[in-house]
Amino acid sequence: MKIHKKIILQAKHQINSDAISHNALKVLSRLNEAGYEAYLVGGGVRDLLLGEKPKDFDVATSAKPEEVKRLFRNCRLIGRRFRLAHILYGRDVIEVATFRGPHEGEHSQHAGKNNEGRIIRDNVFGNLEEDAIRRDFTVNALYYNIQDNSIIDFTGGMSDLKHKILRMIGDTEVRYREDPVRMLRAVRFAAKLNFKIEKTAHQLIFEMADLLENIPLARLFDETIKLFQGGYGLRCLHLLREYQLFQLLFPMTEKSHVQSLTMIEQALSNTDKRIATGKSVNPAFFLSVLLWRPMQEFKQQFLAQEQHEMEALLNASREVIIRQQAHLSIPKRFSLMIKEIWHMQPQLQHPTQKRALRTLSNKRFRAAYDFLLLRHSVGESDLEPLCDWWTQIQTKTLSEQEEMCGELAVRGTKKRKRRNRRQKASGSMT
Ligand code: ATP
Ligand code: MG
């Protein structure tokens, strides 16, 4: 790739500096005033150029992490593999990265690759141009200078942005090898931006996907959440399956995909809509959908071994989560929540007078109820009356709720009587 510095003056691009977060501007100007170079870079610049609202703002600077820390009281240094500064303004975080440089040369002790060529340490500092070529895609390597509102482009990012192309900077094979997660990032950006992945970068995903198996499982979990909870989950799912990457992340789900797919698509479509309207989403809910079918398959096996319904459900939940952990590590707080959502399904399917109000006040009720609705919406067996019942009871006063539960008792007795009669009748015939 030819490196050719291009400066795009304010009049030649559409970024309006008013759209940049106040906090990001504060960080940039403080760094500039202290004599350091500092630019807005990455998704912030890319999304502003596309007329989108950036998710967050990243800053690249010539200041070393310790120097950044000295300038900002509200600064935390994070990361070992890739040391960064986070400047915290309440919940808003501005990520400040020192310019990265090439790994060869005098500071190479701060860099490290393993035998496969994967970067395990990346703390060699460099200048602006060196920083640009260490970034992943050309459209992610555009720098915005708040001092004159110009954009600096070393890698042809402006042209790729115009043509909607995701092009890896440098030798794509080496760059995927250095960090295989870039393949997942390619898919995520293609889905989010509706861009095409450039031909070599596209083809190499099929050839190099297996390298993802060596990525730390916690990082894979983080990337998976970004893929599915970033507002473009449905498109990410389709692309991940097209690139045969989904099977690496969720092999059990892929195997049962014929049955699971509609439910997963429906859940992702709901998630995308929630995010678009600014509502919160919970990763555990989505994971409980992803793993529901595989869990059911284990449950059937346990039932065939004559385990009771609840015992089979508990064992199948445990089994499926243990097996999934081999592919990406699900933090405990989420795996607990996934199990709670599943374990509440029988309570929702068989509400009783004694238990229904307790179920209603369970802290996981909302998620478990949404899960029940989702199962119904994709045609799982005859859940409509139950969904209606749980929808209604939530709108009632306590005494009305107690009345509804009382009716359950009457219905329960009738049902029992009918069953006894049937049993007696069949018994008298034999
Ligand atoms: P978004 O925040 O919208 O998901 P982004 O492009 O800002 O997208 P971040 O993960 O926030 O993505 O990273 C910020 C920038 O850091 C990227 O735009 C890219 O320039 C660089 N970057 C991030 N991860 C990598 C990587 N694995 N390899 C090379 N460069 C990277
Ligand atoms: Mg970003």
JSON list of N, CA, C and O in Angstrom, two decimals, residues 264-314:
[
{"chain": "A", "resi": 264, "resn": "ILE", "atom": "N", "xyz": [-33.92, -16.82, 16.73]},
{"chain": "A", "resi": 264, "resn": "ILE", "atom": "CA", "xyz": [-32.74, -15.94, 16.87]},
{"chain": "A", "resi": 264, "resn": "ILE", "atom": "C", "xyz": [-32.94, -14.68, 16.03]},
{"chain": "A", "resi": 264, "resn": "ILE", "atom": "O", "xyz": [-32.68, -13.56, 16.50]},
{"chain": "A", "resi": 265, "resn": "GLU", "atom": "N", "xyz": [-33.44, -14.86, 14.83]},
{"chain": "A", "resi": 265, "resn": "GLU", "atom": "CA", "xyz": [-33.66, -13.69, 13.96]},
{"chain": "A", "resi": 265, "resn": "GLU", "atom": "C", "xyz": [-34.69, -12.75, 14.57]},
{"chain": "A", "resi": 265, "resn": "GLU", "atom": "O", "xyz": [-34.51, -11.53, 14.57]},
{"chain": "A", "resi": 266, "resn": "GLN", "atom": "N", "xyz": [-35.75, -13.34, 15.13]},
{"chain": "A", "resi": 266, "resn": "GLN", "atom": "CA", "xyz": [-36.78, -12.51, 15.74]},
{"chain": "A", "resi": 266, "resn": "GLN", "atom": "C", "xyz": [-36.20, -11.74, 16.92]},
{"chain": "A", "resi": 266, "resn": "GLN", "atom": "O", "xyz": [-36.44, -10.54, 17.08]},
{"chain": "A", "resi": 267, "resn": "ALA", "atom": "N", "xyz": [-35.40, -12.44, 17.74]},
{"chain": "A", "resi": 267, "resn": "ALA", "atom": "CA", "xyz": [-34.80, -11.78, 18.92]},
{"chain": "A", "resi": 267, "resn": "ALA", "atom": "C", "xyz": [-33.88, -10.65, 18.48]},
{"chain": "A", "resi": 267, "resn": "ALA", "atom": "O", "xyz": [-33.88, -9.56, 19.07]},
{"chain": "A", "resi": 268, "resn": "LEU", "atom": "N", "xyz": [-33.10, -10.90, 17.44]},
{"chain": "A", "resi": 268, "resn": "LEU", "atom": "CA", "xyz": [-32.16, -9.86, 16.99]},
{"chain": "A", "resi": 268, "resn": "LEU", "atom": "C", "xyz": [-32.90, -8.68, 16.39]},
{"chain": "A", "resi": 268, "resn": "LEU", "atom": "O", "xyz": [-32.51, -7.53, 16.57]},
{"chain": "A", "resi": 269, "resn": "SER", "atom": "N", "xyz": [-33.96, -8.98, 15.68]},
{"chain": "A", "resi": 269, "resn": "SER", "atom": "CA", "xyz": [-34.72, -7.89, 15.09]},
{"chain": "A", "resi": 269, "resn": "SER", "atom": "C", "xyz": [-35.33, -7.02, 16.21]},
{"chain": "A", "resi": 269, "resn": "SER", "atom": "O", "xyz": [-35.29, -5.78, 16.15]},
{"chain": "A", "resi": 270, "resn": "ASN", "atom": "N", "xyz": [-35.83, -7.67, 17.28]},
{"chain": "A", "resi": 270, "resn": "ASN", "atom": "CA", "xyz": [-36.34, -6.90, 18.44]},
{"chain": "A", "resi": 270, "resn": "ASN", "atom": "C", "xyz": [-35.22, -6.09, 19.09]},
{"chain": "A", "resi": 270, "resn": "ASN", "atom": "O", "xyz": [-35.42, -4.92, 19.44]},
{"chain": "A", "resi": 271, "resn": "THR", "atom": "N", "xyz": [-34.06, -6.73, 19.24]},
{"chain": "A", "resi": 271, "resn": "THR", "atom": "CA", "xyz": [-32.92, -6.05, 19.87]},
{"chain": "A", "resi": 271, "resn": "THR", "atom": "C", "xyz": [-32.53, -4.81, 19.06]},
{"chain": "A", "resi": 271, "resn": "THR", "atom": "O", "xyz": [-32.32, -3.72, 19.62]},
{"chain": "A", "resi": 272, "resn": "ASP", "atom": "N", "xyz": [-32.42, -4.98, 17.76]},
{"chain": "A", "resi": 272, "resn": "ASP", "atom": "CA", "xyz": [-32.02, -3.85, 16.90]},
{"chain": "A", "resi": 272, "resn": "ASP", "atom": "C", "xyz": [-33.02, -2.70, 17.04]},
{"chain": "A", "resi": 272, "resn": "ASP", "atom": "O", "xyz": [-32.63, -1.53, 17.11]},
{"chain": "A", "resi": 273, "resn": "LYS", "atom": "N", "xyz": [-34.32, -3.07, 17.10]},
{"chain": "A", "resi": 273, "resn": "LYS", "atom": "CA", "xyz": [-35.34, -2.01, 17.24]},
{"chain": "A", "resi": 273, "resn": "LYS", "atom": "C", "xyz": [-35.21, -1.31, 18.59]},
{"chain": "A", "resi": 273, "resn": "LYS", "atom": "O", "xyz": [-35.33, -0.10, 18.68]},
{"chain": "A", "resi": 274, "resn": "ARG", "atom": "N", "xyz": [-34.99, -2.10, 19.65]},
{"chain": "A", "resi": 274, "resn": "ARG", "atom": "CA", "xyz": [-34.84, -1.50, 20.98]},
{"chain": "A", "resi": 274, "resn": "ARG", "atom": "C", "xyz": [-33.67, -0.51, 20.99]},
{"chain": "A", "resi": 274, "resn": "ARG", "atom": "O", "xyz": [-33.78, 0.59, 21.50]},
{"chain": "A", "resi": 275, "resn": "ILE", "atom": "N", "xyz": [-32.55, -0.92, 20.40]},
{"chain": "A", "resi": 275, "resn": "ILE", "atom": "CA", "xyz": [-31.36, -0.05, 20.40]},
{"chain": "A", "resi": 275, "resn": "ILE", "atom": "C", "xyz": [-31.64, 1.22, 19.59]},
{"chain": "A", "resi": 275, "resn": "ILE", "atom": "O", "xyz": [-31.27, 2.32, 20.00]},
{"chain": "A", "resi": 276, "resn": "ALA", "atom": "N", "xyz": [-32.35, 1.05, 18.49]},
{"chain": "A", "resi": 276, "resn": "ALA", "atom": "CA", "xyz": [-32.66, 2.23, 17.65]},
{"chain": "A", "resi": 276, "resn": "ALA", "atom": "C", "xyz": [-33.51, 3.25, 18.40]},
{"chain": "A", "resi": 276, "resn": "ALA", "atom": "O", "xyz": [-33.44, 4.44, 18.11]},
{"chain": "A", "resi": 277, "resn": "THR", "atom": "N", "xyz": [-34.30, 2.78, 19.38]},
{"chain": "A", "resi": 277, "resn": "THR", "atom": "CA", "xyz": [-35.13, 3.74, 20.12]},
{"chain": "A", "resi": 277, "resn": "THR", "atom": "C", "xyz": [-34.51, 4.07, 21.48]},
{"chain": "A", "resi": 277, "resn": "THR", "atom": "O", "xyz": [-35.20, 4.57, 22.38]},
{"chain": "A", "resi": 278, "resn": "GLY", "atom": "N", "xyz": [-33.23, 3.74, 21.63]},
{"chain": "A", "resi": 278, "resn": "GLY", "atom": "CA", "xyz": [-32.50, 4.15, 22.84]},
{"chain": "A", "resi": 278, "resn": "GLY", "atom": "C", "xyz": [-32.79, 3.31, 24.06]},
{"chain": "A", "resi": 278, "resn": "GLY", "atom": "O", "xyz": [-32.44, 3.69, 25.18]},
{"chain": "A", "resi": 279, "resn": "LYS", "atom": "N", "xyz": [-33.43, 2.14, 23.88]},
{"chain": "A", "resi": 279, "resn": "LYS", "atom": "CA", "xyz": [-33.71, 1.29, 25.05]},
{"chain": "A", "resi": 279, "resn": "LYS", "atom": "C", "xyz": [-32.51, 0.40, 25.35]},
{"chain": "A", "resi": 279, "resn": "LYS", "atom": "O", "xyz": [-31.70, 0.12, 24.47]},
{"chain": "A", "resi": 280, "resn": "SER", "atom": "N", "xyz": [-32.46, -0.08, 26.60]},
{"chain": "A", "resi": 280, "resn": "SER", "atom": "CA", "xyz": [-31.31, -0.92, 26.97]},
{"chain": "A", "resi": 280, "resn": "SER", "atom": "C", "xyz": [-31.55, -2.36, 26.53]},
{"chain": "A", "resi": 280, "resn": "SER", "atom": "O", "xyz": [-32.69, -2.78, 26.34]},
{"chain": "A", "resi": 281, "resn": "VAL", "atom": "N", "xyz": [-30.46, -3.09, 26.35]},
{"chain": "A", "resi": 281, "resn": "VAL", "atom": "CA", "xyz": [-30.59, -4.51, 26.01]},
{"chain": "A", "resi": 281, "resn": "VAL", "atom": "C", "xyz": [-29.69, -5.32, 26.93]},
{"chain": "A", "resi": 281, "resn": "VAL", "atom": "O", "xyz": [-28.69, -4.80, 27.42]},
{"chain": "A", "resi": 282, "resn": "ASN", "atom": "N", "xyz": [-30.10, -6.57, 27.17]},
{"chain": "A", "resi": 282, "resn": "ASN", "atom": "CA", "xyz": [-29.32, -7.40, 28.07]},
{"chain": "A", "resi": 282, "resn": "ASN", "atom": "C", "xyz": [-28.73, -8.59, 27.31]},
{"chain": "A", "resi": 282, "resn": "ASN", "atom": "O", "xyz": [-29.46, -9.39, 26.75]},
{"chain": "A", "resi": 283, "resn": "PRO", "atom": "N", "xyz": [-27.38, -8.69, 27.30]},
{"chain": "A", "resi": 283, "resn": "PRO", "atom": "CA", "xyz": [-26.75, -9.79, 26.55]},
{"chain": "A", "resi": 283, "resn": "PRO", "atom": "C", "xyz": [-27.25, -11.17, 26.98]},
{"chain": "A", "resi": 283, "resn": "PRO", "atom": "O", "xyz": [-27.32, -12.08, 26.17]},
{"chain": "A", "resi": 284, "resn": "ALA", "atom": "N", "xyz": [-27.60, -11.30, 28.28]},
{"chain": "A", "resi": 284, "resn": "ALA", "atom": "CA", "xyz": [-28.02, -12.63, 28.75]},
{"chain": "A", "resi": 284, "resn": "ALA", "atom": "C", "xyz": [-29.29, -13.07, 28.04]},
{"chain": "A", "resi": 284, "resn": "ALA", "atom": "O", "xyz": [-29.46, -14.25, 27.73]},
{"chain": "A", "resi": 285, "resn": "PHE", "atom": "N", "xyz": [-30.16, -12.15, 27.76]},
{"chain": "A", "resi": 285, "resn": "PHE", "atom": "CA", "xyz": [-31.41, -12.52, 27.09]},
{"chain": "A", "resi": 285, "resn": "PHE", "atom": "C", "xyz": [-31.10, -13.11, 25.72]},
{"chain": "A", "resi": 285, "resn": "PHE", "atom": "O", "xyz": [-31.58, -14.18, 25.36]},
{"chain": "A", "resi": 286, "resn": "PHE", "atom": "N", "xyz": [-30.26, -12.42, 24.99]},
{"chain": "A", "resi": 286, "resn": "PHE", "atom": "CA", "xyz": [-29.95, -12.88, 23.65]},
{"chain": "A", "resi": 286, "resn": "PHE", "atom": "C", "xyz": [-29.23, -14.23, 23.68]},
{"chain": "A", "resi": 286, "resn": "PHE", "atom": "O", "xyz": [-29.50, -15.13, 22.88]},
{"chain": "A", "resi": 287, "resn": "LEU", "atom": "N", "xyz": [-28.31, -14.38, 24.65]},
{"chain": "A", "resi": 287, "resn": "LEU", "atom": "CA", "xyz": [-27.59, -15.66, 24.75]},
{"chain": "A", "resi": 287, "resn": "LEU", "atom": "C", "xyz": [-28.56, -16.79, 25.12]},
{"chain": "A", "resi": 287, "resn": "LEU", "atom": "O", "xyz": [-28.41, -17.92, 24.66]},
{"chain": "A", "resi": 288, "resn": "SER", "atom": "N", "xyz": [-29.55, -16.45, 25.94]},
{"chain": "A", "resi": 288, "resn": "SER", "atom": "CA", "xyz": [-30.51, -17.51, 26.30]},
{"chain": "A", "resi": 288, "resn": "SER", "atom": "C", "xyz": [-31.31, -17.94, 25.08]},
{"chain": "A", "resi": 288, "resn": "SER", "atom": "O", "xyz": [-31.71, -19.10, 24.97]},
{"chain": "A", "resi": 289, "resn": "VAL", "atom": "N", "xyz": [-31.52, -17.03, 24.14]},
{"chain": "A", "resi": 289, "resn": "VAL", "atom": "CA", "xyz": [-32.20, -17.39, 22.89]},
{"chain": "A", "resi": 289, "resn": "VAL", "atom": "C", "xyz": [-31.28, -18.25, 22.02]},
{"chain": "A", "resi": 289, "resn": "VAL", "atom": "O", "xyz": [-31.68, -19.30, 21.50]},
{"chain": "A", "resi": 290, "resn": "LEU", "atom": "N", "xyz": [-30.03, -17.80, 21.90]},
{"chain": "A", "resi": 290, "resn": "LEU", "atom": "CA", "xyz": [-29.06, -18.53, 21.06]},
{"chain": "A", "resi": 290, "resn": "LEU", "atom": "C", "xyz": [-28.88, -19.99, 21.49]},
{"chain": "A", "resi": 290, "resn": "LEU", "atom": "O", "xyz": [-28.73, -20.87, 20.66]},
{"chain": "A", "resi": 291, "resn": "LEU", "atom": "N", "xyz": [-28.90, -20.19, 22.79]},
{"chain": "A", "resi": 291, "resn": "LEU", "atom": "CA", "xyz": [-28.58, -21.53, 23.29]},
{"chain": "A", "resi": 291, "resn": "LEU", "atom": "C", "xyz": [-29.82, -22.36, 23.66]},
{"chain": "A", "resi": 291, "resn": "LEU", "atom": "O", "xyz": [-29.71, -23.47, 24.15]},
{"chain": "A", "resi": 292, "resn": "TRP", "atom": "N", "xyz": [-30.99, -21.80, 23.41]},
{"chain": "A", "resi": 292, "resn": "TRP", "atom": "CA", "xyz": [-32.24, -22.47, 23.81]},
{"chain": "A", "resi": 292, "resn": "TRP", "atom": "C", "xyz": [-32.41, -23.83, 23.13]},
{"chain": "A", "resi": 292, "resn": "TRP", "atom": "O", "xyz": [-32.68, -24.84, 23.77]},
{"chain": "A", "resi": 293, "resn": "ARG", "atom": "N", "xyz": [-32.24, -23.86, 21.84]},
{"chain": "A", "resi": 293, "resn": "ARG", "atom": "CA", "xyz": [-32.42, -25.12, 21.09]},
{"chain": "A", "resi": 293, "resn": "ARG", "atom": "C", "xyz": [-31.43, -26.19, 21.53]},
{"chain": "A", "resi": 293, "resn": "ARG", "atom": "O", "xyz": [-31.81, -27.29, 21.87]},
{"chain": "A", "resi": 294, "resn": "PRO", "atom": "N", "xyz": [-30.11, -25.84, 21.53]},
{"chain": "A", "resi": 294, "resn": "PRO", "atom": "CA", "xyz": [-29.16, -26.85, 22.01]},
{"chain": "A", "resi": 294, "resn": "PRO", "atom": "C", "xyz": [-29.51, -27.34, 23.41]},
{"chain": "A", "resi": 294, "resn": "PRO", "atom": "O", "xyz": [-29.40, -28.53, 23.70]},
{"chain": "A", "resi": 295, "resn": "MET", "atom": "N", "xyz": [-29.97, -26.40, 24.27]},
{"chain": "A", "resi": 295, "resn": "MET", "atom": "CA", "xyz": [-30.33, -26.82, 25.63]},
{"chain": "A", "resi": 295, "resn": "MET", "atom": "C", "xyz": [-31.50, -27.82, 25.57]},
{"chain": "A", "resi": 295, "resn": "MET", "atom": "O", "xyz": [-31.49, -28.84, 26.24]},
{"chain": "A", "resi": 296, "resn": "GLN", "atom": "N", "xyz": [-32.49, -27.54, 24.71]},
{"chain": "A", "resi": 296, "resn": "GLN", "atom": "CA", "xyz": [-33.64, -28.44, 24.59]},
{"chain": "A", "resi": 296, "resn": "GLN", "atom": "C", "xyz": [-33.21, -29.83, 24.12]},
{"chain": "A", "resi": 296, "resn": "GLN", "atom": "O", "xyz": [-33.76, -30.82, 24.54]},
{"chain": "A", "resi": 297, "resn": "GLU", "atom": "N", "xyz": [-32.21, -29.83, 23.24]},
{"chain": "A", "resi": 297, "resn": "GLU", "atom": "CA", "xyz": [-31.74, -31.13, 22.73]},
{"chain": "A", "resi": 297, "resn": "GLU", "atom": "C", "xyz": [-31.12, -31.97, 23.85]},
{"chain": "A", "resi": 297, "resn": "GLU", "atom": "O", "xyz": [-31.38, -33.16, 23.98]},
{"chain": "A", "resi": 298, "resn": "PHE", "atom": "N", "xyz": [-30.31, -31.29, 24.69]},
{"chain": "A", "resi": 298, "resn": "PHE", "atom": "CA", "xyz": [-29.75, -32.01, 25.85]},
{"chain": "A", "resi": 298, "resn": "PHE", "atom": "C", "xyz": [-30.86, -32.47, 26.78]},
{"chain": "A", "resi": 298, "resn": "PHE", "atom": "O", "xyz": [-30.83, -33.57, 27.32]},
{"chain": "A", "resi": 299, "resn": "LYS", "atom": "N", "xyz": [-31.85, -31.60, 26.93]},
{"chain": "A", "resi": 299, "resn": "LYS", "atom": "CA", "xyz": [-32.94, -31.95, 27.85]},
{"chain": "A", "resi": 299, "resn": "LYS", "atom": "C", "xyz": [-33.64, -33.22, 27.37]},
{"chain": "A", "resi": 299, "resn": "LYS", "atom": "O", "xyz": [-33.94, -34.10, 28.18]},
{"chain": "A", "resi": 300, "resn": "GLN", "atom": "N", "xyz": [-33.86, -33.32, 26.08]},
{"chain": "A", "resi": 300, "resn": "GLN", "atom": "CA", "xyz": [-34.51, -34.53, 25.54]},
{"chain": "A", "resi": 300, "resn": "GLN", "atom": "C", "xyz": [-33.67, -35.77, 25.88]},
{"chain": "A", "resi": 300, "resn": "GLN", "atom": "O", "xyz": [-34.23, -36.80, 26.25]},
{"chain": "A", "resi": 301, "resn": "GLN", "atom": "N", "xyz": [-32.36, -35.61, 25.75]},
{"chain": "A", "resi": 301, "resn": "GLN", "atom": "CA", "xyz": [-31.50, -36.76, 26.08]},
{"chain": "A", "resi": 301, "resn": "GLN", "atom": "C", "xyz": [-31.65, -37.16, 27.55]},
{"chain": "A", "resi": 301, "resn": "GLN", "atom": "O", "xyz": [-31.73, -38.33, 27.87]},
{"chain": "A", "resi": 302, "resn": "PHE", "atom": "N", "xyz": [-31.70, -36.14, 28.42]},
{"chain": "A", "resi": 302, "resn": "PHE", "atom": "CA", "xyz": [-31.81, -36.45, 29.85]},
{"chain": "A", "resi": 302, "resn": "PHE", "atom": "C", "xyz": [-33.18, -37.06, 30.17]},
{"chain": "A", "resi": 302, "resn": "PHE", "atom": "O", "xyz": [-33.30, -37.94, 31.01]},
{"chain": "A", "resi": 303, "resn": "LEU", "atom": "N", "xyz": [-34.21, -36.56, 29.48]},
{"chain": "A", "resi": 303, "resn": "LEU", "atom": "CA", "xyz": [-35.55, -37.12, 29.71]},
{"chain": "A", "resi": 303, "resn": "LEU", "atom": "C", "xyz": [-35.57, -38.59, 29.27]},
{"chain": "A", "resi": 303, "resn": "LEU", "atom": "O", "xyz": [-36.17, -39.44, 29.94]},
{"chain": "A", "resi": 304, "resn": "ALA", "atom": "N", "xyz": [-34.87, -38.86, 28.18]},
{"chain": "A", "resi": 304, "resn": "ALA", "atom": "CA", "xyz": [-34.82, -40.25, 27.68]},
{"chain": "A", "resi": 304, "resn": "ALA", "atom": "C", "xyz": [-34.10, -41.15, 28.68]},
{"chain": "A", "resi": 304, "resn": "ALA", "atom": "O", "xyz": [-34.30, -42.36, 28.71]},
{"chain": "A", "resi": 305, "resn": "GLN", "atom": "N", "xyz": [-33.25, -40.52, 29.53]},
{"chain": "A", "resi": 305, "resn": "GLN", "atom": "CA", "xyz": [-32.59, -41.30, 30.59]},
{"chain": "A", "resi": 305, "resn": "GLN", "atom": "C", "xyz": [-33.44, -41.33, 31.85]},
{"chain": "A", "resi": 305, "resn": "GLN", "atom": "O", "xyz": [-32.93, -41.55, 32.95]},
{"chain": "A", "resi": 306, "resn": "GLU", "atom": "N", "xyz": [-34.73, -41.01, 31.67]},
{"chain": "A", "resi": 306, "resn": "GLU", "atom": "CA", "xyz": [-35.72, -41.09, 32.76]},
{"chain": "A", "resi": 306, "resn": "GLU", "atom": "C", "xyz": [-35.50, -40.05, 33.86]},
{"chain": "A", "resi": 306, "resn": "GLU", "atom": "O", "xyz": [-35.91, -40.26, 35.00]},
{"chain": "A", "resi": 307, "resn": "GLN", "atom": "N", "xyz": [-34.86, -38.94, 33.53]},
{"chain": "A", "resi": 307, "resn": "GLN", "atom": "CA", "xyz": [-34.80, -37.87, 34.54]},
{"chain": "A", "resi": 307, "resn": "GLN", "atom": "C", "xyz": [-36.13, -37.15, 34.55]},
{"chain": "A", "resi": 307, "resn": "GLN", "atom": "O", "xyz": [-36.85, -37.13, 33.55]},
{"chain": "A", "resi": 308, "resn": "HIS", "atom": "N", "xyz": [-36.47, -36.53, 35.71]},
{"chain": "A", "resi": 308, "resn": "HIS", "atom": "CA", "xyz": [-37.70, -35.75, 35.78]},
{"chain": "A", "resi": 308, "resn": "HIS", "atom": "C", "xyz": [-37.53, -34.48, 34.97]},
{"chain": "A", "resi": 308, "resn": "HIS", "atom": "O", "xyz": [-36.41, -34.02, 34.74]},
{"chain": "A", "resi": 309, "resn": "GLU", "atom": "N", "xyz": [-38.66, -33.88, 34.62]},
{"chain": "A", "resi": 309, "resn": "GLU", "atom": "CA", "xyz": [-38.69, -32.67, 33.79]},
{"chain": "A", "resi": 309, "resn": "GLU", "atom": "C", "xyz": [-37.70, -31.59, 34.31]},
{"chain": "A", "resi": 309, "resn": "GLU", "atom": "O", "xyz": [-36.84, -31.12, 33.59]},
{"chain": "A", "resi": 310, "resn": "MET", "atom": "N", "xyz": [-37.85, -31.23, 35.60]},
{"chain": "A", "resi": 310, "resn": "MET", "atom": "CA", "xyz": [-37.05, -30.12, 36.14]},
{"chain": "A", "resi": 310, "resn": "MET", "atom": "C", "xyz": [-35.58, -30.51, 36.26]},
{"chain": "A", "resi": 310, "resn": "MET", "atom": "O", "xyz": [-34.69, -29.70, 35.98]},
{"chain": "A", "resi": 311, "resn": "GLU", "atom": "N", "xyz": [-35.37, -31.75, 36.65]},
{"chain": "A", "resi": 311, "resn": "GLU", "atom": "CA", "xyz": [-33.99, -32.26, 36.77]},
{"chain": "A", "resi": 311, "resn": "GLU", "atom": "C", "xyz": [-33.31, -32.21, 35.39]},
{"chain": "A", "resi": 311, "resn": "GLU", "atom": "O", "xyz": [-32.16, -31.76, 35.26]},
{"chain": "A", "resi": 312, "resn": "ALA", "atom": "N", "xyz": [-34.04, -32.64, 34.38]},
{"chain": "A", "resi": 312, "resn": "ALA", "atom": "CA", "xyz": [-33.50, -32.64, 33.01]},
{"chain": "A", "resi": 312, "resn": "ALA", "atom": "C", "xyz": [-33.20, -31.22, 32.56]},
{"chain": "A", "resi": 312, "resn": "ALA", "atom": "O", "xyz": [-32.16, -30.95, 31.94]},
{"chain": "A", "resi": 313, "resn": "LEU", "atom": "N", "xyz": [-34.09, -30.29, 32.91]},
{"chain": "A", "resi": 313, "resn": "LEU", "atom": "CA", "xyz": [-33.89, -28.88, 32.53]},
{"chain": "A", "resi": 313, "resn": "LEU", "atom": "C", "xyz": [-32.64, -28.32, 33.21]},
{"chain": "A", "resi": 313, "resn": "LEU", "atom": "O", "xyz": [-31.81, -27.67, 32.56]},
{"chain": "A", "resi": 314, "resn": "LEU", "atom": "N", "xyz": [-32.50, -28.59, 34.50]},
{"chain": "A", "resi": 314, "resn": "LEU", "atom": "CA", "xyz": [-31.33, -28.07, 35.24]},
{"chain": "A", "resi": 314, "resn": "LEU", "atom": "C", "xyz": [-30.04, -28.66, 34.68]},
{"chain": "A", "resi": 314, "resn": "LEU", "atom": "O", "xyz": [-29.07, -27.94, 34.44]}
]
